[in-house]
Short mmCIF file of C-alpha atoms in Angstrom, two decimals:
data_model
loop_
_atom_site.label_atom_id
_atom_site.label_comp_id
_atom_site.label_asym_id
_atom_site.label_seq_id
_atom_site.Cartn_x
_atom_site.Cartn_y
_atom_site.Cartn_z
CA MET A 55 57.13 84.27 29.43
CA SER A 56 58.44 85.74 32.40
CA ALA A 57 61.99 86.78 32.06
CA ASP A 58 62.45 85.69 35.76
CA PRO A 59 64.68 82.41 35.71
CA ARG A 60 63.13 80.74 38.53
CA LEU A 61 59.84 80.53 36.55
CA VAL A 62 60.18 77.57 34.43
CA VAL A 63 57.67 75.48 32.20
CA ARG A 64 58.21 71.99 32.03
CA PRO A 65 56.38 68.96 30.62
CA VAL A 66 53.97 66.77 32.79
CA ARG A 67 55.79 63.36 33.50
CA TRP A 68 54.04 60.35 32.26
CA ASP A 69 53.82 56.60 33.49
CA GLY A 70 52.52 55.60 29.92
CA ARG A 71 48.92 57.36 29.81
CA THR A 72 48.92 58.09 33.54
CA PRO A 73 50.60 61.32 34.70
CA HIS A 74 53.30 60.73 37.58
CA PRO A 75 51.94 60.62 40.85
CA ASP A 76 53.62 63.54 41.78
CA ASP A 77 52.67 65.63 38.79
CA LEU A 78 48.98 64.72 38.87
CA ALA A 79 48.85 65.74 42.82
CA ALA A 80 50.45 69.07 41.98
CA ALA A 81 47.96 69.38 39.34
CA GLN A 82 44.87 68.33 41.73
CA ARG A 83 46.07 70.99 44.22
CA ILE A 84 46.40 73.60 41.86
CA TYR A 85 43.15 73.27 40.49
CA ALA A 86 41.43 73.31 43.66
CA GLU A 87 43.23 76.21 45.21
CA PHE A 88 42.87 78.10 41.81
CA GLU A 89 39.12 77.50 42.16
CA LEU A 90 38.70 78.38 45.90
CA SER A 91 40.31 81.83 45.11
CA ARG A 92 38.27 82.44 41.96
CA LEU A 93 34.62 80.72 43.10
CA GLY A 94 34.85 80.23 46.91
CA VAL A 95 34.55 76.58 46.34
CA VAL A 96 36.28 73.81 44.53
CA ASP A 97 34.65 72.84 41.53
CA THR A 98 37.01 70.45 40.06
CA GLY A 99 37.57 67.29 42.46
CA ALA A 100 40.87 64.98 42.32
CA SER A 101 39.11 62.38 40.34
CA ASP A 102 37.88 64.88 37.58
CA VAL A 103 41.31 66.60 37.40
CA GLU A 104 42.61 62.58 36.75
CA ALA A 105 39.90 62.05 34.29
CA TYR A 106 40.74 65.16 32.21
CA PHE A 107 44.47 63.84 32.06
CA LEU A 108 43.63 60.35 30.94
CA MET A 109 41.59 61.54 28.06
CA ARG A 110 42.83 59.95 24.53
CA ASP A 111 43.07 63.54 22.87
CA VAL A 112 45.50 64.88 25.55
CA ASP A 113 48.88 66.26 24.23
CA ARG A 114 51.53 64.48 26.66
CA THR A 115 54.21 66.57 25.00
CA GLU A 116 52.81 69.80 25.44
CA THR A 117 50.74 69.60 28.79
CA ALA A 118 52.81 71.29 31.36
CA LEU A 119 53.17 72.37 34.66
CA VAL A 120 54.81 75.96 35.80
CA GLU A 121 57.50 75.91 38.45
CA LEU A 122 58.57 78.79 40.51
CA ASP A 123 62.09 77.98 42.18
CA GLY A 124 61.30 74.21 41.51
CA GLU A 125 57.77 73.93 43.04
CA PRO A 126 54.72 73.56 40.69
CA VAL A 127 52.56 76.71 40.58
CA ALA A 128 50.29 76.34 37.43
CA ALA A 129 48.75 73.51 35.06
CA VAL A 130 48.36 73.93 31.70
CA TYR A 131 46.18 71.09 29.88
CA ILE A 132 46.35 70.69 26.30
CA GLN A 133 43.76 68.73 24.37
CA VAL A 134 44.02 68.34 20.68
CA GLU A 135 40.47 67.33 18.86
CA ARG A 136 41.64 66.30 15.25
CA ARG A 137 38.29 65.59 13.90
CA GLY A 138 37.23 69.08 14.96
CA LYS A 139 40.40 70.80 13.93
CA GLN A 140 40.72 72.38 17.56
CA VAL A 141 43.06 72.76 20.31
CA TYR A 142 41.57 72.97 23.96
CA PRO A 143 43.96 74.41 26.63
CA ASP A 144 43.14 75.02 30.05
CA VAL A 145 45.04 76.66 32.53
CA ALA A 146 44.95 77.03 36.44
CA CYS A 147 47.36 78.79 38.94
CA LEU A 148 48.13 79.00 42.49
CA PRO A 149 46.86 82.14 44.12
CA GLY A 150 49.47 84.50 45.59
CA PRO A 151 51.53 87.92 44.80
CA ARG A 152 52.83 86.58 41.69
CA GLU A 153 50.06 84.47 40.25
CA ARG A 154 49.31 87.02 37.58
CA GLU A 155 52.85 86.52 35.91
CA VAL A 156 52.58 82.90 36.57
CA LEU A 157 49.18 82.84 34.85
CA ALA A 158 50.54 84.69 31.90
CA ALA A 159 53.36 82.14 31.76
CA ALA A 160 50.94 79.28 31.61
CA ILE A 161 48.70 80.89 29.12
CA ASP A 162 52.04 82.13 27.03
CA HIS A 163 52.66 78.65 26.75
CA ALA A 164 49.08 77.10 25.99
CA VAL A 165 49.01 79.53 22.69
CA GLU A 166 52.56 78.68 21.76
CA ALA A 167 51.89 74.84 22.32
CA ALA A 168 48.72 75.08 20.23
CA ARG A 169 50.50 76.97 17.44
CA ARG A 170 53.59 74.08 17.65
CA VAL A 171 50.65 71.53 17.55
CA VAL A 172 49.03 73.18 14.35
CA ALA A 173 51.89 73.87 12.66
CA GLY A 174 53.36 70.03 12.74
CA LEU A 175 49.77 68.69 11.07
CA GLY A 176 50.06 71.48 8.54
CA GLU A 177 46.34 71.68 8.12
CA PRO A 178 44.25 74.83 7.50
CA GLY A 179 41.00 75.91 9.92
CA TRP A 180 42.28 75.06 13.38
CA MET A 181 41.36 76.92 16.47
CA LEU A 182 42.31 77.40 20.09
CA ARG A 183 39.27 77.46 22.58
CA ASN A 184 39.26 77.77 26.22
CA GLY A 185 36.49 78.40 28.77
CA HIS A 186 36.85 80.29 31.98
CA TRP A 187 34.97 81.71 34.69
CA SER A 188 33.56 85.03 33.77
CA THR A 189 34.34 86.54 37.18
CA ASP A 190 37.83 86.14 36.72
CA ALA A 191 39.15 89.42 35.36
CA VAL A 192 43.08 88.76 35.70
CA ALA A 193 42.63 85.59 33.16
CA ALA A 194 40.24 87.87 30.84
CA SER A 195 42.89 90.44 30.58
CA LEU A 196 45.34 87.90 29.81
CA TYR A 197 43.45 86.07 27.32
CA GLN A 198 42.84 89.23 25.27
CA ALA A 199 46.70 90.19 25.76
CA ALA A 200 47.07 86.88 23.89
CA GLY A 201 44.66 87.71 21.07
CA MET A 202 41.36 85.65 22.40
CA THR A 203 38.20 86.94 21.94
CA VAL A 204 34.67 85.70 23.63
CA VAL A 205 32.86 83.79 21.33
CA ARG A 206 30.19 82.26 23.53
CA ARG A 207 29.01 81.83 26.96
CA PHE A 208 28.05 78.71 29.15
CA TYR A 209 26.24 78.19 32.49
CA ARG A 210 26.94 75.93 35.47
CA MET A 211 23.53 75.13 36.69
CA ARG A 212 22.36 73.65 39.92
CA ILE A 213 19.74 72.66 42.09
CA GLU A 214 19.84 72.18 45.99
CA SER A 215 18.40 68.49 46.92
CA THR A 216 16.29 70.31 49.42
CA SER A 217 14.56 72.37 46.78
CA ALA A 218 10.48 71.93 47.09
CA GLU A 219 10.77 71.68 43.14
CA ILE A 220 11.95 68.17 43.41
CA PRO A 221 9.52 65.69 43.39
CA THR A 222 8.81 63.41 46.64
CA ALA A 223 9.60 60.32 44.49
CA ALA A 224 10.90 59.37 40.97
CA PRO A 225 8.23 60.39 38.42
CA ASP A 226 6.58 57.59 36.99
CA LEU A 227 7.19 56.74 33.25
CA PRO A 228 4.46 57.46 30.88
CA PRO A 229 2.89 54.62 28.82
CA GLY A 230 5.50 53.18 26.00
CA VAL A 231 8.59 54.82 27.65
CA GLU A 232 11.35 52.83 29.51
CA ILE A 233 14.58 53.68 30.89
CA VAL A 234 17.25 50.92 30.29
CA VAL A 235 20.26 50.63 32.41
CA ARG A 236 22.74 47.83 31.17
CA ASP A 237 26.41 48.00 31.36
CA ASP A 238 27.24 46.57 28.02
CA GLU A 239 28.35 47.03 24.83
CA GLU A 240 24.95 46.96 23.03
CA THR A 241 23.34 49.61 25.24
CA HIS A 242 26.86 51.70 25.33
CA ARG A 243 26.70 51.89 21.33
CA ALA A 244 22.92 52.93 21.49
CA VAL A 245 23.71 55.78 24.22
CA TRP A 246 26.41 56.83 21.50
CA ALA A 247 24.31 56.83 18.60
CA VAL A 248 21.76 59.28 20.81
CA ASP A 249 24.45 61.33 21.88
CA ASN A 250 26.11 61.75 18.48
CA GLU A 251 22.19 62.75 16.98
CA SER A 252 20.73 64.65 19.70
CA PHE A 253 23.62 66.88 19.79
CA ILE A 254 23.80 67.71 15.98
CA ASP A 255 22.11 70.86 16.50
CA HIS A 256 24.63 71.83 19.34
CA TRP A 257 26.97 74.90 18.45
CA ASN A 258 30.61 73.66 17.57
CA PHE A 259 29.66 69.82 17.75
CA THR A 260 31.71 67.32 16.18
CA PRO A 261 30.42 63.65 16.17
CA THR A 262 32.77 61.29 17.19
CA PRO A 263 33.49 57.27 16.25
CA TYR A 264 32.25 54.78 18.69
CA GLU A 265 35.68 53.81 19.79
CA GLU A 266 36.97 57.06 20.51
CA TRP A 267 33.89 58.31 22.22
CA TRP A 268 34.04 55.27 24.57
CA ASP A 269 37.55 55.41 25.60
CA ASP A 270 36.92 58.76 26.99
CA PHE A 271 33.91 57.73 28.55
CA SER A 272 35.47 54.82 30.15
CA VAL A 273 38.48 56.18 31.60
CA GLY A 274 39.20 57.26 35.27
CA ASP A 275 36.90 56.44 38.36
CA ILE A 276 34.08 59.06 37.82
CA ARG A 277 31.85 56.65 35.62
CA ASP A 278 28.69 55.75 37.28
CA PRO A 279 27.27 52.65 35.29
CA ASP A 280 24.05 52.72 37.32
CA GLY A 281 23.67 56.38 35.99
CA TRP A 282 23.78 55.64 32.29
CA TRP A 283 20.08 55.79 31.29
CA LEU A 284 18.83 55.29 27.72
CA LEU A 285 15.14 56.34 27.52
CA THR A 286 13.00 54.52 24.89
CA VAL A 287 9.65 55.11 23.26
CA ASP A 288 7.92 52.13 22.26
CA GLY A 289 10.95 50.49 21.89
CA GLU A 290 13.04 53.13 20.13
CA PRO A 291 15.96 54.89 21.37
CA ALA A 292 14.73 58.50 22.27
CA ALA A 293 16.85 60.18 24.74
CA ILE A 294 20.04 59.77 27.21
CA CYS A 295 20.76 60.76 30.57
CA ILE A 296 24.52 60.21 31.70
CA LEU A 297 25.30 60.91 35.15
CA ASP A 298 29.03 60.63 36.30
CA GLU A 299 30.71 61.06 39.79
CA SER A 300 32.82 63.73 38.93
CA ARG A 301 31.05 66.36 41.50
CA ALA A 302 31.21 63.49 44.28
CA GLU A 303 34.13 65.02 46.18
CA VAL A 304 32.26 68.18 46.77
CA GLY A 305 29.20 66.86 47.44
CA ASP A 306 27.13 66.84 44.54
CA GLY A 307 25.65 64.76 41.57
CA TYR A 308 26.59 65.39 37.84
CA VAL A 309 24.41 65.22 34.79
CA SER A 310 27.12 64.82 32.25
CA VAL A 311 25.31 64.58 29.08
CA LEU A 312 21.39 64.97 28.53
CA GLY A 313 20.41 64.50 24.93
CA VAL A 314 17.14 64.06 23.34
CA ARG A 315 16.54 62.92 19.48
CA ARG A 316 14.64 65.61 17.29
CA GLU A 317 11.64 63.66 16.51
CA PHE A 318 11.16 63.14 20.37
CA ARG A 319 11.83 66.61 21.75
CA ASN A 320 8.66 68.68 23.61
CA ARG A 321 7.34 65.73 25.14
CA GLY A 322 8.78 66.26 28.44
CA LEU A 323 11.52 63.69 28.31
CA ALA A 324 14.39 65.68 29.36
CA SER A 325 12.37 67.10 32.32
CA LEU A 326 11.58 63.54 33.17
CA LEU A 327 15.11 62.23 33.09
CA LEU A 328 16.33 65.26 35.49
CA GLN A 329 13.89 65.32 38.14
CA ARG A 330 14.73 61.34 38.50
CA ALA A 331 18.19 62.31 38.48
CA PHE A 332 17.55 65.08 41.35
CA VAL A 333 15.46 62.37 43.15
CA ARG A 334 18.19 59.86 43.02
CA TYR A 335 21.14 62.41 44.05
CA ARG A 336 18.93 63.70 46.82
CA ASP A 337 18.21 59.73 48.14
CA MET A 338 22.07 59.30 47.72
CA GLY A 339 22.64 62.15 50.30
CA ARG A 340 23.94 64.44 47.80
CA ALA A 341 23.51 68.18 48.33
CA GLY A 342 22.60 69.19 44.89
CA THR A 343 22.79 68.48 41.11
CA GLN A 344 24.92 70.09 38.52
CA LEU A 345 25.11 70.21 34.68
CA GLY A 346 26.68 72.48 32.12
CA VAL A 347 25.06 73.93 29.29
CA ASP A 348 25.50 76.50 26.31
CA ALA A 349 23.48 79.79 27.50
CA GLU A 350 22.68 80.06 23.67
CA SER A 351 21.64 76.52 23.27
CA LEU A 352 19.03 76.62 19.97
CA THR A 353 17.46 73.63 21.47
CA GLY A 354 15.98 75.83 24.43
CA ALA A 355 18.01 73.85 27.06
CA VAL A 356 18.24 76.69 29.51
CA GLY A 357 14.44 77.08 29.83
CA VAL A 358 14.02 73.21 30.37
CA TYR A 359 16.53 73.42 33.12
CA GLU A 360 14.88 76.36 34.74
CA ARG A 361 11.48 74.88 34.68
CA VAL A 362 12.48 71.76 36.80
CA GLY A 363 14.25 74.24 39.33
CA MET A 364 17.94 74.72 38.33
CA ARG A 365 19.45 78.12 38.36
CA ALA A 366 22.74 79.11 37.07
CA VAL A 367 25.24 79.54 39.56
CA HIS A 368 28.34 79.82 37.57
CA VAL A 369 29.22 81.44 33.94
CA ILE A 370 31.82 80.55 32.10
CA ASP A 371 33.01 82.64 28.89
CA GLY A 372 34.22 80.81 25.76
CA TRP A 373 37.33 82.06 24.26
CA ALA A 374 38.53 81.38 20.87
CA LEU A 375 41.77 82.29 18.61
CA PRO A 376 42.43 81.35 15.12
CA LEU A 377 45.62 79.12 14.59
CA SER A 378 45.68 78.78 11.02
#
């Protein structure tokens, strides 16, 4: 933490589960300007920032803003996943001549906050995990100084809606295949079950009980009920595709979750769902479609996405630090 008394870390103010409007607006501005400085585009829209802050596992004591002379200049978001024994901090700061010092203060708070959380629980085996753009050399040097190491790499992939690789119309469904789109609890539970099962091979995945899973998916304004697709084969749930509006403010569609149960893989179901998503977003007037993926996915997901025309546009390094 800087010795400058004008640089202060303070908790975010809350109105119940919701951040105080002024603090939420400050965090939204900080993320937008931070991403513009690092990527040249805003990646996280205002509604997406709000959804993060509404998630069930947010630590509302440790999530904070860093202020310089009383003005917010950095945001520190702290999420605690008890089931997987992991603390997920995320930091962003306003660009400027003091951004390295400000970012260092934010990262210091994130690490110390994670340690306080773990110390209060008294359980072994906890990890701090954070992801950041691989092009951010300033953040990388500060994470290293804080003792973190890169343990994984992830891609943000995208396809332009004008791409010739997008079919002119949504592909027909093969015999026996249906896509169920119903916004009711029975369908939500079926989607949850496929989500938990299809990601069992995913690195660092922890299954989540339905009530906790639905609580996170139902908050905020980014859920798209018409984009919750449950694919069945001969009546049996086989795959899911969950679309959301987290990238709508930047003009794109977003595939939040795409999963196929083991016994239904290698049948082209993921490609079918993706192509239908691309067509839907193109017809809605979106500039492109995005998704995030583990670059080292054991299910070969990156290859599937490349075969339907998606390309990696950003690389995210996954950092880790043992906490106990």
